Amino acid sequence: MNPVHQGWFARNTSSTQDWPLARLLSLKASTTIAVVIPARDEQQTVGQVVGEIANDLSGLVDELLVLDSLSSDRTASVARAAGATVWSVEDIRPDLGVRAGKGEALWKSQFVTSSEIVVFIDADLTGWGTHFVSALLGPLLSDPDSLLVKGFYDRILDMGDGISSEGGRVTELVARPWLALNRPSLSCVVQPLAGEWATRRSHLASLSIPYGYGVELATLLDTESRHGVNAIAQVDLGHRAHSHQNLHDLGAMATEILAVADRRRRLQQPDEIVLPRLGRDRTWTERRVVTAERPPFETLEAGPRVEKARR
């Protein structure tokens, strides 16, 4: 391993045990903290995720929001009953358009939060703990120069014949090889696509945000290019289990990731890419993958007032 990269890893990597709740509460002082959970059709898991955060971290977290990304199930009502403030992306600045996608939900959350630090966590978690939220706050609360904190973990993948830790297929086959080739300074970021991460509100507002799954890589690359790798920290959260997507969905995700990466190399990319697939019946189907991005929040002019969400 490159000694420079190894040095970054040693300085900027911590573990859950380094950030007990009592220490975080002391560091928090008057700092305000929001937890934002993007969710689409996650009625089976979102209530448990919200409920545990509400119960365990009430003294640490000031805002607990679920951003409903055009769900067709009971995600919103389940999350609301568990204690979250729920917003639909449809109801937040509809004058700016309504899109599906994880990045869109995170971008629109900026209109309905006011906290100085924002933690993002996925809604489909089944093997996790509330340290997924609390530990990510440690580097931000203790170091004013820290702007972005990524979680990492062993990802548990159920292959049907036993449990394996070989999850994170797009991470290991696309994101980390690309970083090793093009941004080796980030090659020691263990989970560049982790859905559990935290940042300062002021920093998030300066970034353009892809509509979909490219949001995590985009924020990582843009933070490093503007502020250097030492503005990034990571925390070992142990292990993580959640639902997994099929290969065709992962192919679409990988397409978004590569489009984001190429844009950061100043390579022109269309806002939508057609991803063809040959079926078993030897006929072609097409999937349209949106790769467009939202502009930095701080560049927007004031618009219509966003009404208060229903609890």
PDB file of C-alpha atoms in Angstrom:
ATOM      1  CA  MET A   1       0.000   0.000   0.000  1.00  0.00           C
ATOM      2  CA  ASN A   2       1.209   3.509  -0.788  1.00  0.00           C
ATOM      3  CA  PRO A   3       2.604   5.007   2.470  1.00  0.00           C
ATOM      4  CA  VAL A   4       0.700   8.270   1.895  1.00  0.00           C
ATOM      5  CA  HIS A   5      -2.597   6.444   1.505  1.00  0.00           C
ATOM      6  CA  GLN A   6      -1.764   4.219   4.459  1.00  0.00           C
ATOM      7  CA  GLY A   7      -1.101   7.335   6.521  1.00  0.00           C
ATOM      8  CA  TRP A   8      -4.503   8.761   5.623  1.00  0.00           C
ATOM      9  CA  PHE A   9      -6.151   5.490   6.626  1.00  0.00           C
ATOM     10  CA  ALA A  10      -4.392   5.492   9.998  1.00  0.00           C
ATOM     11  CA  ARG A  11      -5.279   9.117  10.753  1.00  0.00           C
ATOM     12  CA  ASN A  12      -8.814   9.292   9.419  1.00  0.00           C
ATOM     13  CA  THR A  13     -10.277   5.878  10.249  1.00  0.00           C
ATOM     14  CA  SER A  14     -11.989   5.197  13.549  1.00  0.00           C
ATOM     15  CA  SER A  15     -14.374   2.585  14.910  1.00  0.00           C
ATOM     16  CA  THR A  16     -17.703   2.590  16.684  1.00  0.00           C
ATOM     17  CA  GLN A  17     -15.970   1.990  20.026  1.00  0.00           C
ATOM     18  CA  ASP A  18     -14.197   5.346  19.699  1.00  0.00           C
ATOM     19  CA  TRP A  19     -17.504   7.221  19.817  1.00  0.00           C
ATOM     20  CA  PRO A  20     -19.610   6.231  22.860  1.00  0.00           C
ATOM     21  CA  LEU A  21     -22.871   8.106  23.173  1.00  0.00           C
ATOM     22  CA  ALA A  22     -21.785  10.011  26.298  1.00  0.00           C
ATOM     23  CA  ARG A  23     -18.766  11.412  24.454  1.00  0.00           C
ATOM     24  CA  LEU A  24     -20.875  12.425  21.466  1.00  0.00           C
ATOM     25  CA  LEU A  25     -23.418  14.184  23.674  1.00  0.00           C
ATOM     26  CA  SER A  26     -20.583  16.144  25.262  1.00  0.00           C
ATOM     27  CA  LEU A  27     -19.120  17.077  21.864  1.00  0.00           C
ATOM     28  CA  LYS A  28     -22.517  18.001  20.448  1.00  0.00           C
ATOM     29  CA  ALA A  29     -23.057  21.020  22.727  1.00  0.00           C
ATOM     30  CA  SER A  30     -25.351  23.310  20.713  1.00  0.00           C
ATOM     31  CA  THR A  31     -24.696  21.683  17.323  1.00  0.00           C
ATOM     32  CA  THR A  32     -27.927  20.595  15.625  1.00  0.00           C
ATOM     33  CA  ILE A  33     -28.168  17.196  13.935  1.00  0.00           C
ATOM     34  CA  ALA A  34     -30.615  15.799  11.390  1.00  0.00           C
ATOM     35  CA  VAL A  35     -31.055  12.184  10.319  1.00  0.00           C
ATOM     36  CA  VAL A  36     -32.532  11.765   6.846  1.00  0.00           C
ATOM     37  CA  ILE A  37     -33.769   8.377   5.619  1.00  0.00           C
ATOM     38  CA  PRO A  38     -34.571   8.132   1.890  1.00  0.00           C
ATOM     39  CA  ALA A  39     -37.164   5.419   1.273  1.00  0.00           C
ATOM     40  CA  ARG A  40     -39.124   3.914  -1.574  1.00  0.00           C
ATOM     41  CA  ASP A  41     -41.452   0.969  -0.936  1.00  0.00           C
ATOM     42  CA  GLU A  42     -39.739   0.026   2.329  1.00  0.00           C
ATOM     43  CA  GLN A  43     -42.766  -0.569   4.560  1.00  0.00           C
ATOM     44  CA  GLN A  44     -41.263  -3.807   5.879  1.00  0.00           C
ATOM     45  CA  THR A  45     -38.151  -2.216   7.397  1.00  0.00           C
ATOM     46  CA  VAL A  46     -38.498   1.570   7.667  1.00  0.00           C
ATOM     47  CA  GLY A  47     -40.546   1.477  10.868  1.00  0.00           C
ATOM     48  CA  GLN A  48     -37.907  -0.478  12.743  1.00  0.00           C
ATOM     49  CA  VAL A  49     -35.109   1.802  11.480  1.00  0.00           C
ATOM     50  CA  VAL A  50     -37.011   4.950  12.489  1.00  0.00           C
ATOM     51  CA  GLY A  51     -38.195   3.531  15.806  1.00  0.00           C
ATOM     52  CA  GLU A  52     -34.757   2.503  17.027  1.00  0.00           C
ATOM     53  CA  ILE A  53     -33.236   5.881  16.173  1.00  0.00           C
ATOM     54  CA  ALA A  54     -36.124   7.713  17.845  1.00  0.00           C
ATOM     55  CA  ASN A  55     -35.817   5.588  20.992  1.00  0.00           C
ATOM     56  CA  ASP A  56     -32.034   5.364  21.333  1.00  0.00           C
ATOM     57  CA  LEU A  57     -30.800   8.733  20.052  1.00  0.00           C
ATOM     58  CA  SER A  58     -33.464  11.219  21.092  1.00  0.00           C
ATOM     59  CA  GLY A  59     -30.948  13.346  22.999  1.00  0.00           C
ATOM     60  CA  LEU A  60     -28.505  13.428  20.097  1.00  0.00           C
ATOM     61  CA  VAL A  61     -30.756  13.836  17.054  1.00  0.00           C
ATOM     62  CA  ASP A  62     -32.773  17.025  16.611  1.00  0.00           C
ATOM     63  CA  GLU A  63     -34.551  16.174  13.346  1.00  0.00           C
ATOM     64  CA  LEU A  64     -35.596  12.700  12.185  1.00  0.00           C
ATOM     65  CA  LEU A  65     -37.012  12.684   8.667  1.00  0.00           C
ATOM     66  CA  VAL A  66     -38.057  10.115   6.099  1.00  0.00           C
ATOM     67  CA  LEU A  67     -38.000  11.318   2.496  1.00  0.00           C
ATOM     68  CA  ASP A  68     -40.555   9.217   0.640  1.00  0.00           C
ATOM     69  CA  SER A  69     -39.442   8.730  -2.956  1.00  0.00           C
ATOM     70  CA  LEU A  70     -42.776   8.063  -4.699  1.00  0.00           C
ATOM     71  CA  SER A  71     -43.620   4.896  -2.763  1.00  0.00           C
ATOM     72  CA  SER A  72     -46.619   2.790  -3.775  1.00  0.00           C
ATOM     73  CA  ASP A  73     -46.894   1.020  -0.402  1.00  0.00           C
ATOM     74  CA  ARG A  74     -47.361   2.137   3.223  1.00  0.00           C
ATOM     75  CA  THR A  75     -43.806   3.433   3.698  1.00  0.00           C
ATOM     76  CA  ALA A  76     -44.982   6.924   4.675  1.00  0.00           C
ATOM     77  CA  SER A  77     -47.615   5.876   7.223  1.00  0.00           C
ATOM     78  CA  VAL A  78     -45.354   3.255   8.814  1.00  0.00           C
ATOM     79  CA  ALA A  79     -42.504   5.759   9.166  1.00  0.00           C
ATOM     80  CA  ARG A  80     -44.814   8.403  10.584  1.00  0.00           C
ATOM     81  CA  ALA A  81     -46.218   5.981  13.159  1.00  0.00           C
ATOM     82  CA  ALA A  82     -42.679   5.069  14.231  1.00  0.00           C
ATOM     83  CA  GLY A  83     -41.818   8.685  15.008  1.00  0.00           C
ATOM     84  CA  ALA A  84     -40.428  10.293  11.859  1.00  0.00           C
ATOM     85  CA  THR A  85     -41.466  13.481  10.157  1.00  0.00           C
ATOM     86  CA  VAL A  86     -42.337  12.317   6.648  1.00  0.00           C
ATOM     87  CA  TRP A  87     -42.025  14.290   3.450  1.00  0.00           C
ATOM     88  CA  SER A  88     -42.819  13.142  -0.051  1.00  0.00           C
ATOM     89  CA  VAL A  89     -40.482  14.398  -2.772  1.00  0.00           C
ATOM     90  CA  GLU A  90     -43.685  15.336  -4.637  1.00  0.00           C
ATOM     91  CA  ASP A  91     -44.533  17.945  -1.988  1.00  0.00           C
ATOM     92  CA  ILE A  92     -41.133  19.627  -1.750  1.00  0.00           C
ATOM     93  CA  ARG A  93     -40.691  22.396  -4.294  1.00  0.00           C
ATOM     94  CA  PRO A  94     -42.771  20.761  -7.058  1.00  0.00           C
ATOM     95  CA  ASP A  95     -41.986  23.840  -9.154  1.00  0.00           C
ATOM     96  CA  LEU A  96     -38.487  22.368  -9.561  1.00  0.00           C
ATOM     97  CA  GLY A  97     -39.850  19.062 -10.874  1.00  0.00           C
ATOM     98  CA  VAL A  98     -40.367  15.682  -9.272  1.00  0.00           C
ATOM     99  CA  ARG A  99     -37.997  12.799  -9.907  1.00  0.00           C
ATOM    100  CA  ALA A 100     -37.558   9.318  -8.563  1.00  0.00           C
ATOM    101  CA  GLY A 101     -34.176   8.393  -7.178  1.00  0.00           C
ATOM    102  CA  LYS A 102     -32.147   8.309  -4.001  1.00  0.00           C
ATOM    103  CA  GLY A 103     -30.110  11.391  -4.853  1.00  0.00           C
ATOM    104  CA  GLU A 104     -33.262  13.376  -5.572  1.00  0.00           C
ATOM    105  CA  ALA A 105     -34.583  12.561  -2.086  1.00  0.00           C
ATOM    106  CA  LEU A 106     -31.314  13.609  -0.440  1.00  0.00           C
ATOM    107  CA  TRP A 107     -31.159  16.828  -2.470  1.00  0.00           C
ATOM    108  CA  LYS A 108     -34.735  17.800  -1.632  1.00  0.00           C
ATOM    109  CA  SER A 109     -34.142  17.115   2.066  1.00  0.00           C
ATOM    110  CA  GLN A 110     -32.160  20.350   2.142  1.00  0.00           C
ATOM    111  CA  PHE A 111     -35.413  22.298   1.756  1.00  0.00           C
ATOM    112  CA  VAL A 112     -36.969  20.743   4.868  1.00  0.00           C
ATOM    113  CA  THR A 113     -34.056  20.458   7.303  1.00  0.00           C
ATOM    114  CA  SER A 114     -32.160  23.166   9.129  1.00  0.00           C
ATOM    115  CA  SER A 115     -29.563  21.254  11.163  1.00  0.00           C
ATOM    116  CA  GLU A 116     -25.850  21.945  10.869  1.00  0.00           C
ATOM    117  CA  ILE A 117     -24.949  18.274  10.411  1.00  0.00           C
ATOM    118  CA  VAL A 118     -26.926  15.767   8.337  1.00  0.00           C
ATOM    119  CA  VAL A 119     -26.662  11.982   8.616  1.00  0.00           C
ATOM    120  CA  PHE A 120     -28.043   9.803   5.830  1.00  0.00           C
ATOM    121  CA  ILE A 121     -29.026   6.194   6.457  1.00  0.00           C
ATOM    122  CA  ASP A 122     -30.822   3.663   4.258  1.00  0.00           C
ATOM    123  CA  ALA A 123     -34.351   2.463   5.023  1.00  0.00           C
ATOM    124  CA  ASP A 124     -33.890  -1.223   4.103  1.00  0.00           C
ATOM    125  CA  LEU A 125     -31.530  -2.230   6.905  1.00  0.00           C
ATOM    126  CA  THR A 126     -32.109  -5.514   8.722  1.00  0.00           C
ATOM    127  CA  GLY A 127     -28.748  -6.144  10.382  1.00  0.00           C
ATOM    128  CA  TRP A 128     -27.551  -2.887  11.938  1.00  0.00           C
ATOM    129  CA  GLY A 129     -27.606  -0.738  15.081  1.00  0.00           C
ATOM    130  CA  THR A 130     -28.128   2.898  15.948  1.00  0.00           C
ATOM    131  CA  HIS A 131     -24.349   3.305  16.085  1.00  0.00           C
ATOM    132  CA  PHE A 132     -24.716   3.531  12.296  1.00  0.00           C
ATOM    133  CA  VAL A 133     -25.943   7.053  13.031  1.00  0.00           C
ATOM    134  CA  SER A 134     -24.105   8.054  16.176  1.00  0.00           C
ATOM    135  CA  ALA A 135     -20.583   6.897  15.267  1.00  0.00           C
ATOM    136  CA  LEU A 136     -20.646   8.819  11.984  1.00  0.00           C
ATOM    137  CA  LEU A 137     -21.002  12.038  13.964  1.00  0.00           C
ATOM    138  CA  GLY A 138     -17.754  11.603  15.882  1.00  0.00           C
ATOM    139  CA  PRO A 139     -15.278  12.975  13.322  1.00  0.00           C
ATOM    140  CA  LEU A 140     -17.557  15.910  12.456  1.00  0.00           C
ATOM    141  CA  LEU A 141     -18.168  16.898  16.079  1.00  0.00           C
ATOM    142  CA  SER A 142     -14.533  16.518  17.113  1.00  0.00           C
ATOM    143  CA  ASP A 143     -12.714  17.974  14.078  1.00  0.00           C
ATOM    144  CA  PRO A 144     -13.850  21.230  12.417  1.00  0.00           C
ATOM    145  CA  ASP A 145     -11.861  20.363   9.290  1.00  0.00           C
ATOM    146  CA  SER A 146     -13.802  17.147   8.694  1.00  0.00           C
ATOM    147  CA  LEU A 147     -16.493  17.608   6.030  1.00  0.00           C
ATOM    148  CA  LEU A 148     -17.591  14.102   5.017  1.00  0.00           C
ATOM    149  CA  VAL A 149     -17.708  10.865   7.007  1.00  0.00           C
ATOM    150  CA  LYS A 150     -18.309   7.505   5.348  1.00  0.00           C
ATOM    151  CA  GLY A 151     -19.373   4.343   7.109  1.00  0.00           C
ATOM    152  CA  PHE A 152     -17.915   0.957   6.235  1.00  0.00           C
ATOM    153  CA  TYR A 153     -18.730  -2.578   7.271  1.00  0.00           C
ATOM    154  CA  ASP A 154     -18.804  -6.209   6.247  1.00  0.00           C
ATOM    155  CA  ARG A 155     -21.852  -6.551   4.023  1.00  0.00           C
ATOM    156  CA  ILE A 156     -23.799  -9.732   4.688  1.00  0.00           C
ATOM    157  CA  LEU A 157     -25.149 -11.397   1.545  1.00  0.00           C
ATOM    158  CA  ASP A 158     -27.545 -14.361   1.736  1.00  0.00           C
ATOM    159  CA  MET A 159     -26.861 -16.521  -1.326  1.00  0.00           C
ATOM    160  CA  GLY A 160     -29.453 -19.149  -0.345  1.00  0.00           C
ATOM    161  CA  ASP A 161     -26.850 -21.703   0.767  1.00  0.00           C
ATOM    162  CA  GLY A 162     -25.469 -19.912   3.775  1.00  0.00           C
ATOM    163  CA  ILE A 163     -24.350 -16.401   4.706  1.00  0.00           C
ATOM    164  CA  SER A 164     -21.423 -14.784   2.936  1.00  0.00           C
ATOM    165  CA  SER A 165     -19.755 -11.406   3.520  1.00  0.00           C
ATOM    166  CA  GLU A 166     -19.220 -10.916  -0.216  1.00  0.00           C
ATOM    167  CA  GLY A 167     -21.801  -8.167  -0.625  1.00  0.00           C
ATOM    168  CA  GLY A 168     -21.211  -4.798  -2.239  1.00  0.00           C
ATOM    169  CA  ARG A 169     -20.878  -6.106  -5.787  1.00  0.00           C
ATOM    170  CA  VAL A 170     -20.972  -2.712  -7.521  1.00  0.00           C
ATOM    171  CA  THR A 171     -18.527  -1.379  -4.944  1.00  0.00           C
ATOM    172  CA  GLU A 172     -15.971  -4.130  -5.500  1.00  0.00           C
ATOM    173  CA  LEU A 173     -16.399  -4.565  -9.268  1.00  0.00           C
ATOM    174  CA  VAL A 174     -16.898  -0.950 -10.349  1.00  0.00           C
ATOM    175  CA  ALA A 175     -16.300   1.776  -7.766  1.00  0.00           C
ATOM    176  CA  ARG A 176     -13.135   0.635  -6.024  1.00  0.00           C
ATOM    177  CA  PRO A 177     -11.338  -0.430  -9.238  1.00  0.00           C
ATOM    178  CA  TRP A 178     -12.208   2.951 -10.792  1.00  0.00           C
ATOM    179  CA  LEU A 179     -10.843   4.783  -7.763  1.00  0.00           C
ATOM    180  CA  ALA A 180      -7.643   2.727  -7.791  1.00  0.00           C
ATOM    181  CA  LEU A 181      -7.117   3.691 -11.439  1.00  0.00           C
ATOM    182  CA  ASN A 182      -8.250   7.309 -11.402  1.00  0.00           C
ATOM    183  CA  ARG A 183      -8.291   8.596  -7.794  1.00  0.00           C
ATOM    184  CA  PRO A 184      -5.748   6.475  -5.929  1.00  0.00           C
ATOM    185  CA  SER A 185      -5.840   8.978  -3.060  1.00  0.00           C
ATOM    186  CA  LEU A 186      -9.302   7.518  -2.318  1.00  0.00           C
ATOM    187  CA  SER A 187      -8.341   3.881  -2.748  1.00  0.00           C
ATOM    188  CA  CYS A 188      -8.364   3.323   1.030  1.00  0.00           C
ATOM    189  CA  VAL A 189     -11.987   4.417   1.366  1.00  0.00           C
ATOM    190  CA  VAL A 190     -13.412   1.009   2.175  1.00  0.00           C
ATOM    191  CA  GLN A 191     -17.046   1.563   1.159  1.00  0.00           C
ATOM    192  CA  PRO A 192     -17.190   4.512  -1.280  1.00  0.00           C
ATOM    193  CA  LEU A 193     -20.840   3.733  -2.077  1.00  0.00           C
ATOM    194  CA  ALA A 194     -21.982   3.302   1.527  1.00  0.00           C
ATOM    195  CA  GLY A 195     -25.505   4.588   2.107  1.00  0.00           C
ATOM    196  CA  GLU A 196     -24.584   5.541   5.671  1.00  0.00           C
ATOM    197  CA  TRP A 197     -22.674   8.823   5.692  1.00  0.00           C
ATOM    198  CA  ALA A 198     -22.676  12.227   7.329  1.00  0.00           C
ATOM    199  CA  THR A 199     -21.715  15.719   6.248  1.00  0.00           C
ATOM    200  CA  ARG A 200     -21.968  19.352   7.182  1.00  0.00           C
ATOM    201  CA  ARG A 201     -25.018  21.104   5.805  1.00  0.00           C
ATOM    202  CA  SER A 202     -22.907  23.941   4.415  1.00  0.00           C
ATOM    203  CA  HIS A 203     -20.750  21.478   2.507  1.00  0.00           C
ATOM    204  CA  LEU A 204     -23.688  19.500   1.121  1.00  0.00           C
ATOM    205  CA  ALA A 205     -25.229  22.729  -0.174  1.00  0.00           C
ATOM    206  CA  SER A 206     -22.133  23.352  -2.319  1.00  0.00           C
ATOM    207  CA  LEU A 207     -22.359  20.041  -4.199  1.00  0.00           C
ATOM    208  CA  SER A 208     -24.270  19.005  -7.296  1.00  0.00           C
ATOM    209  CA  ILE A 209     -26.319  15.884  -6.571  1.00  0.00           C
ATOM    210  CA  PRO A 210     -27.135  13.105  -9.090  1.00  0.00           C
ATOM    211  CA  TYR A 211     -30.766  12.005  -9.179  1.00  0.00           C
ATOM    212  CA  GLY A 212     -30.029   8.368  -8.440  1.00  0.00           C
ATOM    213  CA  TYR A 213     -27.450   6.036  -6.928  1.00  0.00           C
ATOM    214  CA  GLY A 214     -24.496   8.118  -8.066  1.00  0.00           C
ATOM    215  CA  VAL A 215     -24.943  10.481  -5.117  1.00  0.00           C
ATOM    216  CA  GLU A 216     -22.489   8.726  -2.792  1.00  0.00           C
ATOM    217  CA  LEU A 217     -19.631   8.595  -5.295  1.00  0.00           C
ATOM    218  CA  ALA A 218     -20.294  12.156  -6.462  1.00  0.00           C
ATOM    219  CA  THR A 219     -20.052  13.581  -2.941  1.00  0.00           C
ATOM    220  CA  LEU A 220     -16.888  11.609  -2.263  1.00  0.00           C
ATOM    221  CA  LEU A 221     -15.124  12.706  -5.454  1.00  0.00           C
ATOM    222  CA  ASP A 222     -16.195  16.329  -5.177  1.00  0.00           C
ATOM    223  CA  THR A 223     -15.156  16.596  -1.535  1.00  0.00           C
ATOM    224  CA  GLU A 224     -11.696  15.252  -2.299  1.00  0.00           C
ATOM    225  CA  SER A 225     -11.172  17.391  -5.403  1.00  0.00           C
ATOM    226  CA  ARG A 226     -12.182  20.627  -3.629  1.00  0.00           C
ATOM    227  CA  HIS A 227     -10.899  20.119  -0.100  1.00  0.00           C
ATOM    228  CA  GLY A 228      -8.418  17.261  -0.208  1.00  0.00           C
ATOM    229  CA  VAL A 229      -8.590  13.758   1.147  1.00  0.00           C
ATOM    230  CA  ASN A 230      -8.040  14.869   4.751  1.00  0.00           C
ATOM    231  CA  ALA A 231     -11.497  16.454   4.753  1.00  0.00           C
ATOM    232  CA  ILE A 232     -12.845  12.877   4.559  1.00  0.00           C
ATOM    233  CA  ALA A 233     -13.041  10.407   7.444  1.00  0.00           C
ATOM    234  CA  GLN A 234     -14.471   6.908   7.768  1.00  0.00           C
ATOM    235  CA  VAL A 235     -15.823   4.809  10.618  1.00  0.00           C
ATOM    236  CA  ASP A 236     -15.883   1.025  10.929  1.00  0.00           C
ATOM    237  CA  LEU A 237     -19.496   0.176  11.813  1.00  0.00           C
ATOM    238  CA  GLY A 238     -19.072  -3.607  12.033  1.00  0.00           C
ATOM    239  CA  HIS A 239     -21.443  -5.464   9.729  1.00  0.00           C
ATOM    240  CA  ARG A 240     -24.560  -4.605   7.742  1.00  0.00           C
ATOM    241  CA  ALA A 241     -27.413  -6.642   6.277  1.00  0.00           C
ATOM    242  CA  HIS A 242     -30.129  -5.442   3.946  1.00  0.00           C
ATOM    243  CA  SER A 243     -32.095  -6.506   0.881  1.00  0.00           C
ATOM    244  CA  HIS A 244     -30.134  -7.038  -2.338  1.00  0.00           C
ATOM    245  CA  GLN A 245     -30.919  -6.154  -5.926  1.00  0.00           C
ATOM    246  CA  ASN A 246     -30.817  -8.404  -8.964  1.00  0.00           C
ATOM    247  CA  LEU A 247     -28.043  -8.163 -11.537  1.00  0.00           C
ATOM    248  CA  HIS A 248     -30.081  -6.101 -14.009  1.00  0.00           C
ATOM    249  CA  ASP A 249     -30.759  -3.482 -11.327  1.00  0.00           C
ATOM    250  CA  LEU A 250     -27.109  -3.553 -10.330  1.00  0.00           C
ATOM    251  CA  GLY A 251     -26.191  -2.974 -13.977  1.00  0.00           C
ATOM    252  CA  ALA A 252     -28.275   0.201 -13.965  1.00  0.00           C
ATOM    253  CA  MET A 253     -26.614   1.270 -10.724  1.00  0.00           C
ATOM    254  CA  ALA A 254     -23.158   0.647 -12.189  1.00  0.00           C
ATOM    255  CA  THR A 255     -24.098   2.741 -15.224  1.00  0.00           C
ATOM    256  CA  GLU A 256     -25.018   5.650 -12.960  1.00  0.00           C
ATOM    257  CA  ILE A 257     -21.762   5.260 -11.029  1.00  0.00           C
ATOM    258  CA  LEU A 258     -19.643   5.300 -14.181  1.00  0.00           C
ATOM    259  CA  ALA A 259     -21.511   8.320 -15.563  1.00  0.00           C
ATOM    260  CA  VAL A 260     -20.844  10.236 -12.339  1.00  0.00           C
ATOM    261  CA  ALA A 261     -17.186   9.239 -12.418  1.00  0.00           C
ATOM    262  CA  ASP A 262     -16.730  10.233 -16.056  1.00  0.00           C
ATOM    263  CA  ARG A 263     -18.323  13.631 -15.443  1.00  0.00           C
ATOM    264  CA  ARG A 264     -15.717  14.264 -12.769  1.00  0.00           C
ATOM    265  CA  ARG A 265     -13.075  13.552 -15.427  1.00  0.00           C
ATOM    266  CA  ARG A 266     -14.664  16.298 -17.563  1.00  0.00           C
ATOM    267  CA  LEU A 267     -16.019  13.727 -20.014  1.00  0.00           C
ATOM    268  CA  GLN A 268     -19.320  14.679 -21.611  1.00  0.00           C
ATOM    269  CA  GLN A 269     -22.235  12.461 -20.625  1.00  0.00           C
ATOM    270  CA  PRO A 270     -25.893  12.510 -21.725  1.00  0.00           C
ATOM    271  CA  ASP A 271     -28.537  13.035 -19.042  1.00  0.00           C
ATOM    272  CA  GLU A 272     -30.084   9.668 -19.904  1.00  0.00           C
ATOM    273  CA  ILE A 273     -28.451   6.443 -21.062  1.00  0.00           C
ATOM    274  CA  VAL A 274     -30.190   3.473 -22.706  1.00  0.00           C
ATOM    275  CA  LEU A 275     -29.073   0.175 -21.180  1.00  0.00           C
ATOM    276  CA  PRO A 276     -30.077  -2.765 -23.432  1.00  0.00           C
ATOM    277  CA  ARG A 277     -30.597  -6.294 -22.154  1.00  0.00           C
ATOM    278  CA  LEU A 278     -30.923  -9.551 -24.087  1.00  0.00           C
ATOM    279  CA  GLY A 279     -33.481 -11.844 -22.498  1.00  0.00           C
ATOM    280  CA  ARG A 280     -33.605 -15.629 -22.408  1.00  0.00           C
ATOM    281  CA  ASP A 281     -36.059 -15.520 -25.294  1.00  0.00           C
ATOM    282  CA  ARG A 282     -33.382 -13.628 -27.291  1.00  0.00           C
ATOM    283  CA  THR A 283     -35.401 -10.453 -27.528  1.00  0.00           C
ATOM    284  CA  TRP A 284     -34.026  -7.097 -26.465  1.00  0.00           C
ATOM    285  CA  THR A 285     -35.461  -4.838 -23.787  1.00  0.00           C
ATOM    286  CA  GLU A 286     -34.248  -1.357 -22.960  1.00  0.00           C
ATOM    287  CA  ARG A 287     -33.859   0.345 -19.605  1.00  0.00           C
ATOM    288  CA  ARG A 288     -33.422   4.084 -19.423  1.00  0.00           C
ATOM    289  CA  VAL A 289     -30.925   5.179 -16.798  1.00  0.00           C
ATOM    290  CA  VAL A 290     -31.104   8.822 -15.764  1.00  0.00           C
ATOM    291  CA  THR A 291     -27.665  10.291 -15.064  1.00  0.00           C
ATOM    292  CA  ALA A 292     -28.591  13.974 -14.745  1.00  0.00           C
ATOM    293  CA  GLU A 293     -27.743  15.968 -11.630  1.00  0.00           C
ATOM    294  CA  ARG A 294     -29.359  18.625  -9.485  1.00  0.00           C
ATOM    295  CA  PRO A 295     -27.419  21.906  -9.089  1.00  0.00           C
ATOM    296  CA  PRO A 296     -25.859  22.879  -5.763  1.00  0.00           C
ATOM    297  CA  PHE A 297     -28.528  23.913  -3.279  1.00  0.00           C
ATOM    298  CA  GLU A 298     -26.680  27.133  -2.471  1.00  0.00           C
ATOM    299  CA  THR A 299     -27.039  28.339  -6.076  1.00  0.00           C
ATOM    300  CA  LEU A 300     -30.861  28.273  -6.052  1.00  0.00           C
ATOM    301  CA  GLU A 301     -32.901  31.401  -5.825  1.00  0.00           C
ATOM    302  CA  ALA A 302     -35.598  31.561  -3.167  1.00  0.00           C
ATOM    303  CA  GLY A 303     -38.823  29.853  -4.244  1.00  0.00           C
ATOM    304  CA  PRO A 304     -42.263  29.106  -2.829  1.00  0.00           C
ATOM    305  CA  ARG A 305     -42.426  28.431   0.885  1.00  0.00           C
ATOM    306  CA  VAL A 306     -42.336  24.743   1.805  1.00  0.00           C
ATOM    307  CA  GLU A 307     -45.264  23.962   4.076  1.00  0.00           C
ATOM    308  CA  LYS A 308     -44.774  22.007   7.281  1.00  0.00           C
ATOM    309  CA  ALA A 309     -44.870  18.231   6.958  1.00  0.00           C
ATOM    310  CA  ARG A 310     -47.506  16.104   8.639  1.00  0.00           C
ATOM    311  CA  ARG A 311     -46.239  14.064  11.599  1.00  0.00           C
TER     312      ARG A 311
END
